[in-house]
CSV table of N, CA and C in Angstrom, one decimal:
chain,number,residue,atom,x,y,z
A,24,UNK,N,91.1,101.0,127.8
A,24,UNK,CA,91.3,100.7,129.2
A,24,UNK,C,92.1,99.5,129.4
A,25,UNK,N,92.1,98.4,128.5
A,25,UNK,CA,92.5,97.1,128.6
A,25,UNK,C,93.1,96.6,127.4
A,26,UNK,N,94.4,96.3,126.9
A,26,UNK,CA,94.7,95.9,126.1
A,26,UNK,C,94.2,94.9,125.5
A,27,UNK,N,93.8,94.0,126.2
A,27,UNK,CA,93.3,92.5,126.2
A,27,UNK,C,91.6,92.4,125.5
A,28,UNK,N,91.4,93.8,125.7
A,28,UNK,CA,90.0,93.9,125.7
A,28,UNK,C,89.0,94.1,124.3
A,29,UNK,N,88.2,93.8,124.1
A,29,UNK,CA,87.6,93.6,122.6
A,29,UNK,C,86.3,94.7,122.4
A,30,UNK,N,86.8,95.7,123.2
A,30,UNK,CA,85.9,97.0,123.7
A,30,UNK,C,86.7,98.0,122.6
A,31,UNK,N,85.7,99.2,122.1
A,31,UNK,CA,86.6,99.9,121.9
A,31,UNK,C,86.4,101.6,122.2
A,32,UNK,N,86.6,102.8,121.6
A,32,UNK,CA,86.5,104.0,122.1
A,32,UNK,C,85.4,104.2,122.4
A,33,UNK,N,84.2,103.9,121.5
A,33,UNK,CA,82.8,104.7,122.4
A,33,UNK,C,82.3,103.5,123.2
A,34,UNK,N,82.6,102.6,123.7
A,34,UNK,CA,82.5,101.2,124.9
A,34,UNK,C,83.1,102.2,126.1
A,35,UNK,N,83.7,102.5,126.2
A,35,UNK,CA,85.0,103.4,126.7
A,35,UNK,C,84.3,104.6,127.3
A,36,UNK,N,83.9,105.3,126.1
A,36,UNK,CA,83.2,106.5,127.0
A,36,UNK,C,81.5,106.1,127.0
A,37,UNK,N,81.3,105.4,127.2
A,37,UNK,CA,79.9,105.0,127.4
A,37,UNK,C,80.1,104.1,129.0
A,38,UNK,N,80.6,103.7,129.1
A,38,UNK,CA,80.8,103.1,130.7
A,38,UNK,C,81.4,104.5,131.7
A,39,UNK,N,82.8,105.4,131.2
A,39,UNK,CA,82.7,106.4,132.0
A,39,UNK,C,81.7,107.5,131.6
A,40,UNK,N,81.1,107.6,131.0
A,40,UNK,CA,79.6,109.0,131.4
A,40,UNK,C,79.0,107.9,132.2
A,41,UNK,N,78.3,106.6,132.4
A,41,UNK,CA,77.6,106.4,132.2
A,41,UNK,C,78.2,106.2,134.9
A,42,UNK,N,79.5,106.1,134.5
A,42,UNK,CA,80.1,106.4,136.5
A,42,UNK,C,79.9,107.7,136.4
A,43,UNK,N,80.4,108.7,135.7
A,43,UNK,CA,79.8,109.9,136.3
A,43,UNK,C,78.6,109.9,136.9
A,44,UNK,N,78.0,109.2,136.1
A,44,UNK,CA,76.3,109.5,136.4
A,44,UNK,C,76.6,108.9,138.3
A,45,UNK,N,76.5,107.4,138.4
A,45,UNK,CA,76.8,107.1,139.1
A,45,UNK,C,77.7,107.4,140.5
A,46,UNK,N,79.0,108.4,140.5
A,46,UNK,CA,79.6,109.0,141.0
A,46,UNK,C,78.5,110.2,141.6
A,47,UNK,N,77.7,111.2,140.9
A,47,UNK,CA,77.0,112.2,140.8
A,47,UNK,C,75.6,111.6,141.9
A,48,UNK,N,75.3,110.3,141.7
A,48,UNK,CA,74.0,109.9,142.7
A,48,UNK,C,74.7,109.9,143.9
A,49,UNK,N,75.8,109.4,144.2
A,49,UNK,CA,76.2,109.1,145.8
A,49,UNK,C,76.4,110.5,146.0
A,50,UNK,N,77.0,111.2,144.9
A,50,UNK,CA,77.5,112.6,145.5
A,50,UNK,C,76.7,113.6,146.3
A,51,UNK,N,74.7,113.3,146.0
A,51,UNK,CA,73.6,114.2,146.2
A,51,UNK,C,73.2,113.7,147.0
A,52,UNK,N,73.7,112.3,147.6
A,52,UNK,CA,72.9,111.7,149.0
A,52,UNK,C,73.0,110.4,148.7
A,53,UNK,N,72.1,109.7,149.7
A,53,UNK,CA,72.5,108.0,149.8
A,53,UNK,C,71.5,107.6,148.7
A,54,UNK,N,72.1,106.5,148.0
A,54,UNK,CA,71.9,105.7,146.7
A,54,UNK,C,70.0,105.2,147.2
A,55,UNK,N,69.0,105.7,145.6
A,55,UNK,CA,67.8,105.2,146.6
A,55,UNK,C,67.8,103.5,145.6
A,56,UNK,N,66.5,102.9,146.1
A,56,UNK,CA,66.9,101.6,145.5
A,56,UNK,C,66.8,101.6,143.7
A,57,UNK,N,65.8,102.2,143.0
A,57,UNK,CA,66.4,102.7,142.2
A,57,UNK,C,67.5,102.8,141.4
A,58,UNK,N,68.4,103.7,142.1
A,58,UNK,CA,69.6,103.9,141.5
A,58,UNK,C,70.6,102.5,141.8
A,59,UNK,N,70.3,102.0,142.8
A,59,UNK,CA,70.9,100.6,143.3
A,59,UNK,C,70.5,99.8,141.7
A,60,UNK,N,69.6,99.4,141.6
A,60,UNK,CA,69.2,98.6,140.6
A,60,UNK,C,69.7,99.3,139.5
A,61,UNK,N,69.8,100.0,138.6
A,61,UNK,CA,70.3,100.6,137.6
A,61,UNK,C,72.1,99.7,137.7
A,62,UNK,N,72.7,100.0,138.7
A,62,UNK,CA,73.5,100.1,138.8
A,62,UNK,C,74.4,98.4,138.4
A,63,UNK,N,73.5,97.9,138.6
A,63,UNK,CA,73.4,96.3,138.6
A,63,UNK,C,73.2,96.3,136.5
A,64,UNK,N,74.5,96.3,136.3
A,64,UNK,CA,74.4,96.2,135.0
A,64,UNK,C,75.0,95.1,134.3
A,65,UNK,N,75.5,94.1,135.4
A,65,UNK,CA,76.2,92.6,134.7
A,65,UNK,C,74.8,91.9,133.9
A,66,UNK,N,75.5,91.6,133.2
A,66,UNK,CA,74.6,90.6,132.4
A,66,UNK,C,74.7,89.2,132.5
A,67,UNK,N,76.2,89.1,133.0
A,67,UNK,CA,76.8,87.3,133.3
A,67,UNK,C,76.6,87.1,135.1
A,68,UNK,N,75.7,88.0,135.6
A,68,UNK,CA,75.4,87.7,136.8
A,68,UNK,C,74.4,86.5,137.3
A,69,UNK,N,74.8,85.2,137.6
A,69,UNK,CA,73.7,84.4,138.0
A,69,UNK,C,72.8,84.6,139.6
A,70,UNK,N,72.2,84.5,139.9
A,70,UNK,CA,71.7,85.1,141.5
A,70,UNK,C,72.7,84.1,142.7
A,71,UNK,N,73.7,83.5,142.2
A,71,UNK,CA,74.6,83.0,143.2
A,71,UNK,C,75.3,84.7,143.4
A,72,UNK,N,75.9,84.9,142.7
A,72,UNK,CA,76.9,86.2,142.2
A,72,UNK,C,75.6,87.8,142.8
A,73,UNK,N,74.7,87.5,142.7
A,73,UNK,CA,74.3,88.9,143.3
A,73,UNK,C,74.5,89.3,144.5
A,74,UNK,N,74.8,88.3,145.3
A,74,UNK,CA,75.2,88.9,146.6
A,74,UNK,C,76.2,89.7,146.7
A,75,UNK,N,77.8,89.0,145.8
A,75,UNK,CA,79.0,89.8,145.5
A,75,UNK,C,78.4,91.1,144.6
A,76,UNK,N,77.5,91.0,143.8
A,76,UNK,CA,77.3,92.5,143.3
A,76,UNK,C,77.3,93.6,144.2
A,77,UNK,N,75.9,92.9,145.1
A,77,UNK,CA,75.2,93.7,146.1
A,77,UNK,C,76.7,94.4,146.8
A,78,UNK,N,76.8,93.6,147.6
A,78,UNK,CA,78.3,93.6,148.4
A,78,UNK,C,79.2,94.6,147.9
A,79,UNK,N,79.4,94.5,146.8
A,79,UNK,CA,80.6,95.3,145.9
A,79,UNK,C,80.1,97.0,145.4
A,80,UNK,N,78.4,97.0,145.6
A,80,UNK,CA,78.1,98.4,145.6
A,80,UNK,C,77.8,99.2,146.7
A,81,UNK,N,77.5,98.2,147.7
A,81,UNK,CA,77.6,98.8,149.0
A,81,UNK,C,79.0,99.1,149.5
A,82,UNK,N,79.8,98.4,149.3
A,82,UNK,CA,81.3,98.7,149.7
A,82,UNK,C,82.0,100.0,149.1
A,83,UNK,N,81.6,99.9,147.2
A,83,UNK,CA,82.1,101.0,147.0
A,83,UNK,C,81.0,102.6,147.3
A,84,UNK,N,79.9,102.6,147.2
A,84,UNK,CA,79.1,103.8,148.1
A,84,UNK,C,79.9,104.5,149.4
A,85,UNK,N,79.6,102.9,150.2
A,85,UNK,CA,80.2,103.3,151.5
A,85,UNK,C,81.1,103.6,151.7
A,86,UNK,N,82.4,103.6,150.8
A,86,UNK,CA,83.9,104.1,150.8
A,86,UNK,C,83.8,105.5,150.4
A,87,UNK,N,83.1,106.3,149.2
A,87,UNK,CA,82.6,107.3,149.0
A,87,UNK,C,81.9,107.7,149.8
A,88,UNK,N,80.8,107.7,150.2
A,88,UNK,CA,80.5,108.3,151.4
A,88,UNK,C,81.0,108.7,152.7
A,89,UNK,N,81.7,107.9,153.5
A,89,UNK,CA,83.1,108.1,154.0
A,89,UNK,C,84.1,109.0,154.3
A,90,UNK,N,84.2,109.3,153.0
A,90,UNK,CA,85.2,110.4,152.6
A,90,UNK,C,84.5,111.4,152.9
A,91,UNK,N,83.3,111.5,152.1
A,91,UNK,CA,82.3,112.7,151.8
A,91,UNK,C,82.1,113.5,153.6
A,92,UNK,N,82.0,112.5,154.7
A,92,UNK,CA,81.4,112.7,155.4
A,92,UNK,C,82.5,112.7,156.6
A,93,UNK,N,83.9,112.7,156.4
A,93,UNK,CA,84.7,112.3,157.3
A,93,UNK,C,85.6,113.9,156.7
A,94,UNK,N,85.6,114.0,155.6
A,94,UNK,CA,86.7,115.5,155.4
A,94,UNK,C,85.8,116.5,156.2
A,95,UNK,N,87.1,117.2,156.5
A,95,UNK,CA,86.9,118.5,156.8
A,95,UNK,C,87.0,120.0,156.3
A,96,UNK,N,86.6,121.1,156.2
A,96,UNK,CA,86.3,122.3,155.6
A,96,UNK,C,87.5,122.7,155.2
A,97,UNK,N,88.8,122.6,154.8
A,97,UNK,CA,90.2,123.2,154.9
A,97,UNK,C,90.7,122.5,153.8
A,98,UNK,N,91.6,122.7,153.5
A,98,UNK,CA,92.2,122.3,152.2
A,98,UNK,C,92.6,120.4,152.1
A,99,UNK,N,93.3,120.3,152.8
A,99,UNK,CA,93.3,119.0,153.2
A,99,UNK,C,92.0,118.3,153.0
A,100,UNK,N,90.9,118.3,153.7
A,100,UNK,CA,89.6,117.7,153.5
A,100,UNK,C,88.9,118.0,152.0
A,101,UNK,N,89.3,118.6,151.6
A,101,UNK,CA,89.0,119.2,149.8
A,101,UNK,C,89.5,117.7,148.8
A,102,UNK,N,90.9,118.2,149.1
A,102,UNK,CA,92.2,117.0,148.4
A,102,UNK,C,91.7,116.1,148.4
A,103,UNK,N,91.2,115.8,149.7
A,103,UNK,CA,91.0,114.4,150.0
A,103,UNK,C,89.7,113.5,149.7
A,104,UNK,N,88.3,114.4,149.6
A,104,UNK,CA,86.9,114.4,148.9
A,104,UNK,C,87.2,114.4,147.0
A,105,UNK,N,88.2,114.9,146.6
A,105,UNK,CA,88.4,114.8,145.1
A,105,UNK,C,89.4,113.5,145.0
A,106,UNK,N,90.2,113.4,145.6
A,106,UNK,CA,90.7,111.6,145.8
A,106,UNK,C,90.1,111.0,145.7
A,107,UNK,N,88.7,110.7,147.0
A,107,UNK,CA,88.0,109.8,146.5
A,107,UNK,C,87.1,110.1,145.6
A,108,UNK,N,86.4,111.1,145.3
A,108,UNK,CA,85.7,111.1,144.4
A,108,UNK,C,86.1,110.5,142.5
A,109,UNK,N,87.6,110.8,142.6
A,109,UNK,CA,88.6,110.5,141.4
A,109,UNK,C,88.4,108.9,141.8
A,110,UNK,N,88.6,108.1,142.8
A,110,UNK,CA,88.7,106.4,143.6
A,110,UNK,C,87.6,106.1,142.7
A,111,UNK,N,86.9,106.9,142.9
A,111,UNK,CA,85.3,106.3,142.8
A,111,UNK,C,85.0,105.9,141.5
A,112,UNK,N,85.1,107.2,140.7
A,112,UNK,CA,84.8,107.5,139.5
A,112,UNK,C,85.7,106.2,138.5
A,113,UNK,N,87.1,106.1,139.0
A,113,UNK,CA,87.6,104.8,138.6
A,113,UNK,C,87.0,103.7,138.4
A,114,UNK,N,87.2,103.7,139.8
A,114,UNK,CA,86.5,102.3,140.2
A,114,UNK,C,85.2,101.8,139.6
A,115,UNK,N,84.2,102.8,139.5
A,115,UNK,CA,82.9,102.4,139.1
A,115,UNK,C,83.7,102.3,137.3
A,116,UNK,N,84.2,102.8,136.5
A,116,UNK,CA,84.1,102.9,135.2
A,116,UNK,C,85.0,101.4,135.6
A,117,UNK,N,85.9,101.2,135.9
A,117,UNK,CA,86.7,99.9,135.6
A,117,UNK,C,85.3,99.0,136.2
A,118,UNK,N,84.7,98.7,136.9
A,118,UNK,CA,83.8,97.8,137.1
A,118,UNK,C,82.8,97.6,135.8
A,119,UNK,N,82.0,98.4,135.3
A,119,UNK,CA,81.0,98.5,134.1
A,119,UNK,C,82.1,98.5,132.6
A,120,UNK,N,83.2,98.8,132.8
A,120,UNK,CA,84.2,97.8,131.6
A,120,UNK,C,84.1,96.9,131.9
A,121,UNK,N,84.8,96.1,132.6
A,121,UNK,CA,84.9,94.5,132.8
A,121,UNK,C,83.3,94.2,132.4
A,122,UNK,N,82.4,94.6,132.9
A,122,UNK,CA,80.7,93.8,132.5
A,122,UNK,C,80.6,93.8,131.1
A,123,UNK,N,80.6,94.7,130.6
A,123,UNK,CA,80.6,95.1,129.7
A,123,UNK,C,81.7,94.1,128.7
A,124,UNK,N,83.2,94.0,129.0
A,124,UNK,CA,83.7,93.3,128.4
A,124,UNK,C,83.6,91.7,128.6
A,125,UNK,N,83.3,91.6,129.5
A,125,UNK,CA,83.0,90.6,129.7
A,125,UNK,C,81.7,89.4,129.0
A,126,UNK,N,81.0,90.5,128.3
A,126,UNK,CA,79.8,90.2,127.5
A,126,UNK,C,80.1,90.6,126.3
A,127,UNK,N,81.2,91.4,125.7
A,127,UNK,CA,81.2,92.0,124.6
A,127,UNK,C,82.9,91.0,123.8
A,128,UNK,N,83.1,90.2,124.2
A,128,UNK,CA,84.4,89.1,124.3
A,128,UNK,C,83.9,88.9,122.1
A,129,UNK,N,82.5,88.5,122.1
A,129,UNK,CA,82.3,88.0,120.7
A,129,UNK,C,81.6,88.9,120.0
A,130,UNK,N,82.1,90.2,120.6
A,130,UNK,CA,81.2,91.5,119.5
A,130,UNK,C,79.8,91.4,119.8
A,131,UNK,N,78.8,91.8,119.1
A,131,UNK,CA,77.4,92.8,120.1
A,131,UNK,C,76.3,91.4,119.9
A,132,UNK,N,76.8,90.9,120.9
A,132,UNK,CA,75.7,89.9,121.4
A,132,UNK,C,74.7,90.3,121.8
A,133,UNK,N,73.6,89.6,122.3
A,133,UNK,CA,72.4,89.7,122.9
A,133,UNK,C,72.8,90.7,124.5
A,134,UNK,N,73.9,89.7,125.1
A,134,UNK,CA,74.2,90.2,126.3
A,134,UNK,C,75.3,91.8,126.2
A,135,UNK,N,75.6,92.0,125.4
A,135,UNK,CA,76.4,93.3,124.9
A,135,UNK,C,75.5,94.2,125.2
A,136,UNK,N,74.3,94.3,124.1
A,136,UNK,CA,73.5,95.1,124.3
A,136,UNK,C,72.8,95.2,125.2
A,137,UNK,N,72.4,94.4,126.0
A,137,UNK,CA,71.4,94.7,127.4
A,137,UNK,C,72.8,95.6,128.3
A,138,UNK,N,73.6,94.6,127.7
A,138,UNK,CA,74.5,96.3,129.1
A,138,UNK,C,74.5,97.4,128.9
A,139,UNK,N,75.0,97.8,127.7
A,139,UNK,CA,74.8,98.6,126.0
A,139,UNK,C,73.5,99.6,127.1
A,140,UNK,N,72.2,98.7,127.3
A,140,UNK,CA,71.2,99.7,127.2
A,140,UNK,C,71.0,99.9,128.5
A,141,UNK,N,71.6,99.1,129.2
A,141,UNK,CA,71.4,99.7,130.9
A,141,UNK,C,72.7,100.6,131.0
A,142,UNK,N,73.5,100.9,130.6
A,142,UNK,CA,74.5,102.1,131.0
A,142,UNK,C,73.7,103.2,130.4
A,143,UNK,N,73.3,103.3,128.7
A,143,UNK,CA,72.6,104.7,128.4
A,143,UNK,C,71.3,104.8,129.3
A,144,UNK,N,70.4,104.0,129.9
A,144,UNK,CA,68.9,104.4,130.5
A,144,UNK,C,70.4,105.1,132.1
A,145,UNK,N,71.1,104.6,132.4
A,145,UNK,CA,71.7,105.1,133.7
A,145,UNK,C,72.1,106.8,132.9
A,146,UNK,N,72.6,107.2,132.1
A,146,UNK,CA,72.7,108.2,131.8
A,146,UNK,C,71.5,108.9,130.9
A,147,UNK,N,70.9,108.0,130.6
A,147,UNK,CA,69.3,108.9,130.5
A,147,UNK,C,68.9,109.7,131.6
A,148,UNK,N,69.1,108.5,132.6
A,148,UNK,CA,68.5,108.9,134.2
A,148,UNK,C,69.1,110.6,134.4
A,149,UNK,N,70.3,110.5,134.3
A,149,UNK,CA,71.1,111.4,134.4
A,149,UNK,C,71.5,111.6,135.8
A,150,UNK,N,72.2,113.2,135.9
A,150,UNK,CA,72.8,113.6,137.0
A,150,UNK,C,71.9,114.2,138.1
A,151,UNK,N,71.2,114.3,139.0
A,151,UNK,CA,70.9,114.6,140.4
A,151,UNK,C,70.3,116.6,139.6
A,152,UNK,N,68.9,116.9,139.7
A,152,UNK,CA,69.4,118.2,139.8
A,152,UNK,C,69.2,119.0,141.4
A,153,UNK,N,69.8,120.7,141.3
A,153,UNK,CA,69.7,120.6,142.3
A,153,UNK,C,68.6,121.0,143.2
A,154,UNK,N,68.2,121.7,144.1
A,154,UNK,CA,67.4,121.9,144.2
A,154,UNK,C,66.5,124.0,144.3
């Protein structure tokens, strides 16, 4: 994802399964607190910074939701729910890289692994089933 970055292929696909997952909870209804907390996987977060977390997962929810709830049944409104759904999916995986890299700068620290283990328990959690 990052040239700069000291992540490598299974960092990579363990931050994106771990937005699908995440993508997949907004997709089945509004985030419960739960999944909010999961989601909160910085490790370099001091509680000055949680508010910008807070802030930054409500912003990106609410932009996905949005979409979800503003398209309409025709082809246009399709396009346009898989746009953001693709926004999303981005966005959440480039967010949980950066944490992730951000902790993983001197190889598998203490703080590596706590992210390490809160992206697999978010994909332990898994995907939404239906009903």
């Amino acid at each position: 994802m990052d040239e700069w970055s000291a992540l490598g292929p299974t960092d990579e696909k363990l931050t994106q399964e771990a937005a699908e997952v995440a993508v997949s909870w907004v997709l089945a209804g509004e985030l419960t607190h739960e999944q909010s907390e999961q989601l909160f996987v910085g490790d370099h977060l001091g509680s000055h910074n949680w508010l910008g977390e807070a802030d930054w997962l409500h912003r990106w929810e609410r932009n996905l939701r949005d979409a979800l709830t503003g398209a309409t049944d025709s082809e246009e409104g399709r396009q346009l729910v898989a746009a953001a759904e693709d926004t999303a999916l981005r966005e959440m995986q480039g967010h949980m890289y950066f944490e992730l890299n951000w902790v993983g700068w001197l190889g598998p620290t203490p703080g590596y692994q706590r992210v390490c283990a809160s992206l697999r328990r978010m994909i332990a959690t898994g995907r939404p089933t239906a009903p």
